[in-house]
Short mmCIF file of C-alpha atoms in Angstrom, two decimals:
data_model
loop_
_atom_site.label_atom_id
_atom_site.label_comp_id
_atom_site.label_asym_id
_atom_site.label_seq_id
_atom_site.Cartn_x
_atom_site.Cartn_y
_atom_site.Cartn_z
CA MET N 18 -50.46 42.73 12.56
CA PRO N 19 -47.62 43.07 10.08
CA GLY N 20 -46.13 39.67 9.36
CA ASP N 21 -49.52 37.94 9.41
CA ASP N 22 -49.69 38.17 5.66
CA ARG N 23 -46.37 36.33 5.42
CA ILE N 24 -47.79 33.47 7.49
CA ALA N 25 -50.90 33.49 5.31
CA ALA N 26 -48.62 33.21 2.25
CA THR N 27 -47.31 29.85 3.48
CA GLY N 28 -50.49 28.76 5.19
CA GLY N 29 -52.19 25.68 3.86
CA ARG N 30 -48.93 24.30 2.39
CA PRO N 31 -47.72 20.91 3.62
CA PRO N 32 -45.10 20.79 6.41
CA MET N 33 -41.53 20.50 5.17
CA VAL N 34 -40.02 19.71 8.55
CA ARG N 35 -42.18 18.36 11.37
CA MET N 36 -41.11 17.19 14.80
CA ALA N 37 -43.39 15.49 17.26
CA GLY N 38 -42.42 14.68 20.86
CA VAL N 39 -38.74 14.92 19.98
CA SER N 40 -36.37 14.48 22.96
CA LYS N 41 -32.60 14.38 23.05
CA ALA N 42 -30.14 14.08 25.91
CA PHE N 43 -26.33 14.18 25.81
CA ASP N 44 -24.54 12.35 28.68
CA GLY N 45 -27.70 12.45 30.72
CA ARG N 46 -28.32 16.17 30.20
CA THR N 47 -31.63 16.84 28.54
CA VAL N 48 -31.15 19.17 25.54
CA LEU N 49 -34.62 18.79 24.00
CA ASP N 50 -37.67 17.83 26.01
CA ALA N 51 -40.62 16.52 23.90
CA VAL N 52 -40.53 19.30 21.33
CA ASP N 53 -43.34 19.68 18.75
CA PHE N 54 -43.26 22.06 15.82
CA ALA N 55 -43.66 22.22 12.07
CA VAL N 56 -42.22 24.35 9.37
CA ARG N 57 -44.22 24.64 6.15
CA ALA N 58 -42.81 24.59 2.62
CA GLY N 59 -41.35 28.02 1.85
CA GLU N 60 -41.59 29.23 5.46
CA LYS N 61 -38.72 31.16 7.00
CA VAL N 62 -38.35 30.44 10.70
CA THR N 63 -35.74 31.78 13.12
CA LEU N 64 -34.80 29.97 16.30
CA ILE N 65 -33.68 32.16 19.21
CA GLY N 66 -32.85 31.46 22.79
CA PRO N 67 -29.91 31.19 25.19
CA SER N 68 -27.03 28.89 24.33
CA GLY N 69 -27.64 25.29 25.39
CA SER N 70 -31.41 25.75 24.92
CA GLY N 71 -31.54 23.20 22.08
CA LYS N 72 -31.74 25.40 18.91
CA THR N 73 -28.67 23.90 17.28
CA THR N 74 -29.71 20.38 18.19
CA ILE N 75 -32.99 20.97 16.32
CA LEU N 76 -30.96 21.72 13.12
CA ARG N 77 -28.67 18.76 13.65
CA LEU N 78 -31.72 16.50 14.12
CA ALA N 79 -33.37 17.84 10.98
CA ILE N 80 -30.41 16.84 8.78
CA GLY N 81 -29.74 13.55 10.53
CA LEU N 82 -26.42 14.45 12.12
CA THR N 83 -27.85 13.18 15.39
CA LYS N 84 -30.63 10.76 16.15
CA PRO N 85 -33.45 11.63 18.55
CA ASP N 86 -33.82 9.57 21.73
CA ALA N 87 -37.60 9.70 21.29
CA GLY N 88 -40.18 11.23 18.98
CA LEU N 89 -40.80 11.45 15.29
CA ILE N 90 -39.08 13.63 12.68
CA GLU N 91 -40.71 14.09 9.29
CA ILE N 92 -38.91 15.67 6.32
CA ASP N 93 -40.98 16.54 3.19
CA GLY N 94 -43.67 14.04 4.11
CA ARG N 95 -41.39 11.09 4.99
CA TYR N 96 -40.23 9.88 8.44
CA LEU N 97 -36.53 10.31 8.86
CA TRP N 98 -35.81 7.35 11.21
CA HIS N 99 -39.04 5.38 10.74
CA GLU N 100 -41.00 3.85 7.94
CA ILE N 101 -44.50 2.44 7.66
CA ARG N 102 -44.51 -1.25 6.90
CA ALA N 103 -47.82 -3.10 6.69
CA GLY N 104 -49.54 -0.24 8.43
CA GLN N 105 -47.10 -0.30 11.34
CA LEU N 106 -44.57 2.43 12.20
CA VAL N 107 -41.17 0.67 12.46
CA ASP N 108 -37.62 1.84 12.97
CA ALA N 109 -35.62 2.42 9.80
CA GLY N 110 -31.88 2.55 9.50
CA GLU N 111 -29.16 4.89 8.28
CA ARG N 112 -29.73 3.99 4.61
CA HIS N 113 -33.38 5.04 4.78
CA ALA N 114 -32.40 8.28 6.56
CA ARG N 115 -29.86 9.11 3.88
CA GLY N 116 -32.61 9.08 1.24
CA VAL N 117 -35.02 11.21 3.32
CA ARG N 118 -32.56 13.91 4.40
CA ARG N 119 -31.28 14.50 0.85
CA VAL N 120 -33.63 17.54 0.48
CA VAL N 121 -32.03 19.31 3.47
CA GLY N 122 -29.01 21.57 3.24
CA MET N 123 -27.01 23.06 6.04
CA VAL N 124 -24.54 25.91 6.63
CA PHE N 125 -22.31 25.63 9.68
CA GLN N 126 -20.97 28.18 12.12
CA GLN N 127 -17.40 27.19 11.28
CA PHE N 128 -17.99 26.99 7.46
CA ASN N 129 -16.46 23.47 7.24
CA LEU N 130 -15.24 24.03 3.69
CA PHE N 131 -12.86 21.36 2.35
CA PRO N 132 -9.45 23.00 2.71
CA HIS N 133 -7.78 21.00 -0.02
CA MET N 134 -10.21 22.10 -2.70
CA THR N 135 -10.74 25.46 -4.44
CA ALA N 136 -13.96 27.42 -3.91
CA LEU N 137 -15.19 26.16 -7.27
CA GLN N 138 -14.38 22.48 -6.44
CA ASN N 139 -16.07 22.84 -3.09
CA VAL N 140 -19.26 23.87 -4.84
CA ARG N 141 -18.95 21.77 -7.96
CA ASP N 142 -17.84 18.34 -6.82
CA PRO N 143 -20.69 17.43 -4.43
CA THR N 144 -23.21 18.05 -7.25
CA ILE N 145 -21.37 15.51 -9.39
CA GLN N 146 -21.43 12.93 -6.58
CA VAL N 147 -24.91 13.57 -5.22
CA LEU N 148 -27.02 14.93 -8.09
CA GLY N 149 -25.12 12.97 -10.79
CA LEU N 150 -24.54 16.09 -12.89
CA THR N 151 -21.94 15.94 -15.67
CA ARG N 152 -18.74 17.83 -15.09
CA ASP N 153 -19.85 20.61 -17.42
CA GLU N 154 -23.31 20.97 -15.85
CA ALA N 155 -21.78 20.94 -12.39
CA GLU N 156 -19.20 23.53 -13.31
CA SER N 157 -21.69 25.98 -14.85
CA ARG N 158 -24.01 25.54 -11.81
CA ALA N 159 -21.09 26.22 -9.45
CA VAL N 160 -20.02 29.30 -11.39
CA GLU N 161 -23.56 30.62 -11.43
CA LEU N 162 -23.97 30.15 -7.67
CA LEU N 163 -20.59 31.59 -6.74
CA THR N 164 -21.39 34.60 -8.91
CA GLN N 165 -24.73 34.97 -7.13
CA VAL N 166 -22.99 35.12 -3.74
CA GLY N 167 -20.52 37.70 -5.15
CA LEU N 168 -17.44 35.45 -5.46
CA ALA N 169 -16.95 35.36 -9.22
CA ASP N 170 -13.41 36.64 -8.85
CA HIS N 171 -12.40 34.15 -6.12
CA MET N 172 -13.45 30.82 -7.58
CA ALA N 173 -9.89 29.48 -8.02
CA LYS N 174 -8.86 30.23 -4.42
CA ARG N 175 -8.55 27.77 -1.60
CA PRO N 176 -10.46 28.42 1.70
CA ALA N 177 -7.25 29.51 3.43
CA GLN N 178 -6.91 32.35 0.89
CA LEU N 179 -10.44 33.65 1.55
CA SER N 180 -11.76 35.78 4.40
CA GLY N 181 -14.26 34.34 6.86
CA GLY N 182 -17.15 36.09 5.13
CA GLN N 183 -16.09 34.82 1.75
CA GLN N 184 -15.71 31.26 3.08
CA GLN N 185 -19.17 31.36 4.57
CA ARG N 186 -20.56 32.54 1.20
CA VAL N 187 -18.85 29.63 -0.55
CA ALA N 188 -20.44 27.32 2.08
CA ILE N 189 -23.89 28.80 1.33
CA ALA N 190 -23.29 28.30 -2.45
CA ARG N 191 -22.10 24.70 -1.78
CA ALA N 192 -25.29 23.89 0.12
CA LEU N 193 -27.54 25.56 -2.48
CA ALA N 194 -25.90 23.66 -5.29
CA LEU N 195 -27.62 20.46 -4.15
CA ARG N 196 -31.08 22.05 -4.75
CA PRO N 197 -32.38 21.66 -1.11
CA LYS N 198 -36.02 22.21 -0.25
CA VAL N 199 -35.00 23.19 3.30
CA MET N 200 -31.93 25.19 4.32
CA LEU N 201 -30.58 25.16 7.82
CA PHE N 202 -28.34 28.02 9.07
CA ASP N 203 -26.55 27.37 12.33
CA GLU N 204 -25.30 30.67 13.75
CA VAL N 205 -23.61 31.31 10.48
CA THR N 206 -22.24 34.73 11.45
CA SER N 207 -21.03 33.91 14.97
CA ALA N 208 -17.49 32.99 13.92
CA LEU N 209 -17.05 36.08 11.73
CA ASP N 210 -15.30 39.36 12.40
CA PRO N 211 -17.97 42.01 12.92
CA GLU N 212 -17.26 43.84 9.66
CA LEU N 213 -17.79 40.62 7.65
CA VAL N 214 -21.24 39.81 9.12
CA GLY N 215 -23.07 42.19 6.81
CA GLU N 216 -22.02 40.55 3.53
CA VAL N 217 -23.17 37.10 4.71
CA LEU N 218 -26.49 38.36 6.09
CA ARG N 219 -27.11 40.20 2.82
CA VAL N 220 -26.70 36.96 0.86
CA ILE N 221 -29.08 35.12 3.15
CA ARG N 222 -31.64 37.94 3.07
CA GLU N 223 -31.65 37.96 -0.77
CA LEU N 224 -32.03 34.21 -0.69
CA ALA N 225 -34.94 34.39 1.77
CA HIS N 226 -36.78 36.89 -0.39
CA ALA N 227 -35.99 35.27 -3.76
CA THR N 228 -36.51 31.52 -3.21
CA ASP N 229 -39.25 29.24 -2.16
CA MET N 230 -37.06 27.12 0.11
CA ALA N 231 -38.10 26.59 3.68
CA MET N 232 -35.38 28.06 5.97
CA LEU N 233 -34.53 27.42 9.61
CA LEU N 234 -32.06 29.87 11.07
CA VAL N 235 -30.44 29.85 14.47
CA THR N 236 -29.24 33.42 15.03
CA HIS N 237 -28.52 36.08 17.61
CA GLU N 238 -28.98 38.87 15.02
CA ILE N 239 -32.38 40.04 16.19
CA SER N 240 -32.99 42.75 13.54
CA PHE N 241 -32.03 40.25 10.82
CA ALA N 242 -34.48 37.70 12.29
CA GLU N 243 -37.17 40.37 12.32
CA ASP N 244 -36.50 41.24 8.70
CA ILE N 245 -36.61 37.82 7.07
CA ALA N 246 -38.60 35.55 9.43
CA ASP N 247 -42.22 34.56 9.02
CA ARG N 248 -42.06 33.05 12.47
CA VAL N 249 -39.79 33.17 15.48
CA LEU N 250 -39.43 30.26 17.91
CA MET N 251 -38.07 31.06 21.36
CA PHE N 252 -36.27 28.12 23.04
CA ASP N 253 -35.51 27.76 26.68
CA ALA N 254 -34.20 24.67 28.50
CA GLY N 255 -35.14 22.32 25.69
CA ARG N 256 -38.61 23.60 25.09
CA ILE N 257 -40.29 26.07 22.75
CA VAL N 258 -41.66 28.75 25.10
CA GLU N 259 -42.96 31.17 22.48
CA ASP N 260 -43.90 30.73 18.81
CA GLY N 261 -45.27 33.58 16.66
CA PRO N 262 -44.62 36.21 14.01
CA PRO N 263 -41.53 38.32 14.67
CA ALA N 264 -43.57 41.48 15.33
CA GLN N 265 -45.11 39.71 18.26
CA VAL N 266 -42.29 37.54 19.69
CA LEU N 267 -39.53 40.11 19.23
CA LYS N 268 -41.49 43.33 19.92
CA ASP N 269 -44.20 42.26 22.31
CA PRO N 270 -43.16 38.96 23.93
CA THR N 271 -45.59 37.30 26.29
CA HIS N 272 -43.27 34.88 28.02
CA PRO N 273 -41.10 36.38 30.77
CA ARG N 274 -38.09 34.27 29.61
CA THR N 275 -38.30 35.80 26.11
CA ARG N 276 -38.45 39.35 27.55
CA GLN N 277 -35.42 38.63 29.71
CA PHE N 278 -33.49 37.07 26.81
CA LEU N 279 -34.22 39.93 24.36
CA ARG N 280 -33.29 42.53 27.00
CA ALA N 281 -29.95 40.83 27.54
CA ILE N 282 -29.28 40.69 23.81
CA ILE N 283 -30.19 44.34 23.21
CA GLU N 284 -28.14 45.61 26.15
CA ARG N 285 -25.12 43.62 24.99
CA MET L 30 48.23 -2.39 9.48
CA SER L 31 48.24 -1.19 5.88
CA GLY L 32 47.78 -4.74 4.66
CA GLN L 33 44.55 -4.93 6.63
CA SER L 34 43.20 -1.71 5.13
CA VAL L 35 43.87 -2.98 1.64
CA SER L 36 41.87 -6.19 2.30
CA LEU L 37 39.03 -4.20 3.82
CA HIS L 38 39.02 -2.18 0.63
CA ALA L 39 38.78 -5.38 -1.37
CA TYR L 40 35.73 -6.41 0.59
CA LEU L 41 33.84 -3.15 -0.18
CA PRO L 42 31.87 -4.44 -3.22
CA PHE L 43 30.78 -7.40 -1.07
CA LEU L 44 29.55 -4.92 1.57
CA ILE L 45 27.77 -2.71 -1.08
CA ASP L 46 25.82 -5.79 -2.22
CA GLY L 47 24.65 -6.03 1.39
CA VAL L 48 23.44 -2.40 1.21
CA TRP L 49 21.16 -3.41 -1.71
CA VAL L 50 19.74 -6.34 0.26
CA THR L 51 19.14 -4.07 3.27
CA LEU L 52 17.37 -1.47 1.13
CA GLN L 53 15.28 -4.16 -0.60
CA ILE L 54 14.08 -5.52 2.75
CA THR L 55 13.44 -2.02 4.06
CA PHE L 56 11.22 -1.03 1.18
CA ALA L 57 9.52 -4.39 0.75
CA ALA L 58 8.67 -4.58 4.45
CA MET L 59 7.34 -0.95 4.41
CA ALA L 60 5.32 -1.77 1.29
CA LEU L 61 3.76 -4.56 3.23
CA ALA L 62 3.42 -2.51 6.48
CA VAL L 63 1.41 0.38 4.99
CA PRO L 64 -1.53 -1.63 3.59
CA VAL L 65 -1.46 -3.82 6.74
CA ALA L 66 -1.60 -0.65 8.90
CA PHE L 67 -4.63 0.72 6.95
CA LEU L 68 -6.40 -2.62 7.11
CA LEU L 69 -5.82 -2.93 10.90
CA ALA L 70 -6.80 0.67 11.47
CA ALA L 71 -10.00 0.09 9.44
CA GLY L 72 -10.59 -3.00 11.57
CA ARG L 73 -10.20 -1.08 14.81
CA MET L 74 -12.68 1.54 13.57
CA SER L 75 -15.21 -0.99 12.21
CA SER L 76 -18.78 -0.81 13.43
CA TRP L 77 -18.68 -4.60 14.09
CA ARG L 78 -17.41 -5.53 17.48
CA VAL L 79 -15.94 -8.85 16.28
CA VAL L 80 -13.82 -7.11 13.66
CA ARG L 81 -12.64 -4.49 16.20
CA LEU L 82 -11.60 -7.24 18.61
CA ALA L 83 -9.88 -9.29 15.95
CA ALA L 84 -7.88 -6.28 14.68
CA GLY L 85 -6.97 -5.33 18.25
CA PHE L 86 -5.79 -8.87 18.91
CA VAL L 87 -3.50 -8.93 15.86
CA ILE L 88 -2.04 -5.54 16.75
CA GLU L 89 -1.34 -6.56 20.36
CA LEU L 90 0.08 -9.90 19.23
CA PHE L 91 2.70 -8.30 17.05
CA ARG L 92 3.39 -5.36 19.38
CA GLY L 93 3.58 -7.49 22.43
CA THR L 94 5.96 -10.24 21.37
CA SER L 95 9.63 -10.16 20.52
CA ALA L 96 10.35 -9.53 16.84
CA VAL L 97 13.32 -11.91 16.99
CA VAL L 98 11.17 -14.70 18.30
CA GLN L 99 8.56 -13.98 15.59
CA LEU L 100 11.33 -14.16 13.06
CA PHE L 101 12.55 -17.54 14.33
CA TRP L 102 8.94 -18.66 14.31
CA ALA L 103 8.44 -17.71 10.69
CA PHE L 104 11.71 -19.25 9.67
CA TYR L 105 11.98 -22.41 11.84
CA VAL L 106 8.46 -23.27 13.07
CA LEU L 107 6.23 -22.46 10.08
CA PRO L 108 7.97 -25.19 7.99
CA LEU L 109 6.67 -27.70 10.57
CA PHE L 110 3.19 -26.64 9.43
CA GLY L 111 4.18 -27.06 5.83
CA ILE L 112 4.84 -23.39 5.10
CA THR L 113 8.42 -22.89 4.07
CA LEU L 114 9.57 -19.35 3.45
CA SER L 115 12.88 -18.20 2.09
CA PRO L 116 14.98 -16.24 4.66
CA MET L 117 14.24 -13.03 2.74
CA ALA L 118 10.48 -13.67 2.65
CA ALA L 119 10.34 -14.59 6.32
CA GLY L 120 12.22 -11.39 7.19
CA ILE L 121 9.98 -9.13 5.08
CA LEU L 122 6.81 -10.82 6.36
CA VAL L 123 7.73 -10.45 10.05
CA LEU L 124 9.12 -6.92 9.77
CA GLY L 125 6.15 -5.78 7.63
CA LEU L 126 3.50 -7.20 9.94
CA ASN L 127 5.30 -5.80 12.95
CA GLU L 128 5.55 -2.32 11.62
CA GLY L 129 2.02 -2.56 10.22
CA SER L 130 0.72 -3.23 13.75
CA PHE L 131 2.57 -0.24 15.19
CA PHE L 132 1.76 2.04 12.30
CA SER L 133 -1.96 1.16 12.38
CA GLU L 134 -2.30 3.28 15.50
CA VAL L 135 -0.71 6.23 13.66
CA VAL L 136 -3.17 5.73 10.79
CA ARG L 137 -6.09 5.57 13.16
CA ALA L 138 -5.06 8.64 15.13
CA SER L 139 -4.46 10.60 11.89
CA LEU L 140 -7.88 9.72 10.52
CA LYS L 141 -9.47 10.67 13.80
CA SER L 142 -7.52 13.95 13.88
CA ILE L 143 -9.51 15.28 10.97
CA VAL L 144 -11.85 17.69 12.68
CA VAL L 145 -15.41 16.60 13.33
CA GLY L 146 -16.63 19.49 11.16
CA GLN L 147 -15.20 17.89 8.02
CA ARG L 148 -17.09 14.69 8.65
CA GLU L 149 -20.26 16.57 9.46
CA ALA L 150 -19.90 18.57 6.26
CA CYS L 151 -19.70 15.26 4.35
CA VAL L 152 -22.92 14.05 6.01
CA ALA L 153 -24.69 17.41 5.49
CA LEU L 154 -23.71 17.36 1.79
CA HIS L 155 -25.00 13.77 1.52
CA LEU L 156 -21.67 12.66 0.01
CA PRO L 157 -21.34 8.94 -0.65
CA ARG L 158 -19.19 7.44 2.16
CA ARG L 159 -16.50 6.10 -0.18
CA TYR L 160 -16.04 9.48 -1.77
CA ALA L 161 -15.97 11.19 1.63
CA PHE L 162 -13.17 8.88 2.81
CA TRP L 163 -10.98 8.90 -0.32
CA ARG L 164 -11.41 12.49 -1.44
CA ILE L 165 -12.14 14.45 1.74
CA ILE L 166 -10.80 12.67 4.84
CA LEU L 167 -7.76 10.78 3.53
CA PRO L 168 -6.14 13.71 1.69
CA GLN L 169 -6.22 15.72 4.93
CA ALA L 170 -5.04 12.80 7.14
CA LEU L 171 -2.05 11.85 4.94
CA PRO L 172 0.12 14.88 5.83
CA VAL L 173 -0.43 14.05 9.49
CA MET L 174 0.85 10.50 8.91
CA ILE L 175 4.00 11.38 7.00
CA PRO L 176 6.33 12.56 9.76
CA PRO L 177 5.68 9.36 11.79
CA PHE L 178 6.03 7.47 8.54
CA GLY L 179 9.51 8.91 8.11
CA ASN L 180 10.32 7.82 11.64
CA ALA L 181 9.06 4.32 10.93
CA LEU L 182 11.01 4.12 7.67
CA VAL L 183 14.34 4.94 9.40
CA LEU L 184 13.53 2.55 12.25
CA MET L 185 12.78 -0.12 9.69
CA LEU L 186 16.15 0.44 8.01
CA LYS L 187 17.88 -0.28 11.29
CA PHE L 188 15.43 -3.03 12.21
CA THR L 189 16.40 -5.00 9.09
CA ALA L 190 19.69 -5.99 10.72
CA LEU L 191 17.59 -8.58 12.59
CA VAL L 192 17.16 -10.65 9.42
CA SER L 193 20.89 -11.44 9.45
CA LEU L 194 19.88 -13.84 12.31
CA VAL L 195 18.07 -16.00 9.72
CA THR L 196 21.00 -15.97 7.25
CA VAL L 197 19.81 -13.15 4.99
CA GLN L 198 23.02 -11.64 3.53
CA ASP L 199 22.23 -8.05 4.40
CA LEU L 200 24.69 -5.30 5.38
CA SER L 201 25.04 -6.49 9.01
CA PHE L 202 25.40 -10.18 8.01
CA ARG L 203 28.20 -9.33 5.58
CA ALA L 204 29.92 -7.03 8.10
CA ASP L 205 29.96 -10.00 10.48
CA GLN L 206 31.47 -12.25 7.82
CA ILE L 207 34.20 -9.73 7.03
CA ARG L 208 35.00 -9.38 10.71
CA THR L 209 35.41 -13.12 11.00
CA ALA L 210 37.55 -13.29 7.86
CA LEU L 211 39.81 -10.35 8.76
CA GLY L 212 39.63 -10.35 12.53
CA VAL L 213 39.20 -6.56 12.66
CA SER L 214 36.02 -5.24 14.30
CA GLY L 215 36.83 -1.55 14.78
CA GLU L 216 37.15 -0.54 11.19
CA ILE L 217 34.49 -2.73 9.75
CA TYR L 218 31.79 -1.73 12.23
CA GLY L 219 32.83 1.89 11.90
CA VAL L 220 32.25 1.67 8.15
CA VAL L 221 28.92 -0.10 8.57
CA LEU L 222 27.71 2.42 11.09
CA MET L 223 28.45 5.24 8.66
CA ILE L 224 26.71 3.41 5.84
CA TYR L 225 23.53 3.03 7.97
CA PHE L 226 23.77 6.71 8.97
CA ALA L 227 24.12 7.85 5.38
CA LEU L 228 21.19 5.68 4.29
CA ALA L 229 19.03 7.04 7.13
CA LEU L 230 19.89 10.64 6.19
CA VAL L 231 18.85 10.03 2.56
CA LEU L 232 15.59 8.36 3.62
CA ALA L 233 14.77 11.18 6.08
CA GLY L 234 15.45 13.76 3.39
CA ALA L 235 13.16 11.94 0.92
CA VAL L 236 10.39 11.82 3.53
CA ALA L 237 10.77 15.55 4.18
CA LEU L 238 10.12 16.16 0.47
CA LEU L 239 7.15 13.83 0.59
CA GLU L 240 5.82 15.84 3.54
CA ARG L 241 5.85 19.01 1.38
CA GLN L 242 4.00 17.17 -1.35
CA ALA L 243 1.34 15.89 1.05
CA ALA L 244 0.88 19.39 2.52
CA ARG L 245 0.15 20.53 -1.06
CA TRP L 246 -2.54 17.81 -1.42
CA ALA L 247 -4.14 18.96 1.80
CA GLY L 248 -4.34 22.55 0.54
CA ARG L 249 -1.84 23.92 3.01
CA PRO L 250 0.59 26.67 1.91
CA VAL L 251 3.99 25.19 1.00
CA PRO L 252 7.07 27.47 0.99
CA ALA L 253 9.34 27.47 -2.04
CA LEU L 254 11.98 24.79 -2.04
CA LEU L 255 15.10 26.91 -1.64
CA PRO L 256 14.08 29.02 1.39
CA TRP L 257 12.59 25.84 2.92
CA LEU L 258 15.85 24.00 2.42
CA ARG L 259 17.81 26.89 3.99
CA ALA L 260 15.53 26.83 6.98
CA HIS L 261 15.57 23.01 7.41
CA ALA L 262 18.96 21.80 6.24
CA SER L 263 21.19 23.84 8.47
CA PRO L 264 22.30 22.01 11.59
CA VAL L 265 22.74 25.35 13.31
CA PRO L 266 19.50 26.79 14.66
CA ARG L 267 18.69 30.23 13.33
CA TRP L 268 18.86 31.93 16.77
CA ALA L 269 22.43 30.73 17.10
CA LEU L 270 23.40 32.60 13.93
CA GLY L 271 22.17 35.88 15.53
CA ARG L 272 19.65 36.54 12.72
#
């Protein structure tokens, strides 16, 4: 099957993100119900499913924006909210989690750029704070990344002066600047005007083909998912109901819920 | 009649000295109120329950009791505990702590008004907390605080008249003395009212300029000064001019 070779390419590599028995409820409503999965280093995985099925919560858990009610999360070989002390698995606090999640980057649906900073400052300043780069190093890295996402002419502009597509590309450059090993994309084109979706997807596609980062993408763009994903996970009601290469999950789904979901999206 | 006007004229320098005292108290009390407000707001948002409760208690204590009684307390009762404050210091302390308690809720609401997304971006970018507060959250919260700050400043100006009750020679205190000396209340209080009004106008104008500056910090577009003045300074609304 096409796509199998892509799985083979990442096979045998250690897991970059692993969740085991992860559950999460908000106000008594179960969003994730004992979910298990692993994403290997370099693997590109898209998460699909109806809204409220838990896809976004997976990303938020992976970067430590929320804490699971139960289960284990492992990032790059280290537990996010636990540590092993004297052979025992014990709870670890916020400080420990900050260190572990450093290798994770995230791009949000609503961009969340800092409105009082220029595009250049948005990309440059976190690298000074987090990676400890000098101002010059940080500046040249920011210029390089903004050029890479096609914004060389807009670096001095504030977010309010940029289109949605340009803002989202700044946000991608900003996350990349911190040299993550895993990138999370949370419906990054959902808030964009239709004619601006293409430019953002193009940047992500190039990134997916050119880098060795693991990527987790929540998206409703099925053809995009098919193009860049090594694997597709179908979520429904807080569980993964189907997990396989895009050629199988998207073209020949076995689970009735996946078939129903894909039909609804295609007929949209 | 004319004799009285002449003597009122002669008292004007005496009254102007009172204006300086009033302004000094206003600014000193606000200078105390702002850090107090930030401290209390930080206390209310602390992750420690004890700190939250303590800050809440201080806020309710100052909001919930009469400022005049607090003033008398600071001036007449504290000396019994060995703390003697000058009338001026007592006035500044009480007004500052009072306003600080009220304004802490403005500070807290402004900090909370910064959308969740900005905080989440700070977490997702692994920014140190201190940096996130000073460079990301605060610059965006400041413009939200400034209009209520202008309100508080003008209220403080008028509030300072209270300190005349503990013998501070501010504008109101001196007006009262002139009234006693000359036996005219109409003219003197008319003049004092106008002085307060003029001071309040100047303060409000200064805060409006500060608001523009803060909007610039927050990365919001700021119109050029002249068109902005034309739009804001006219007492007649634009629709009434038929434009």
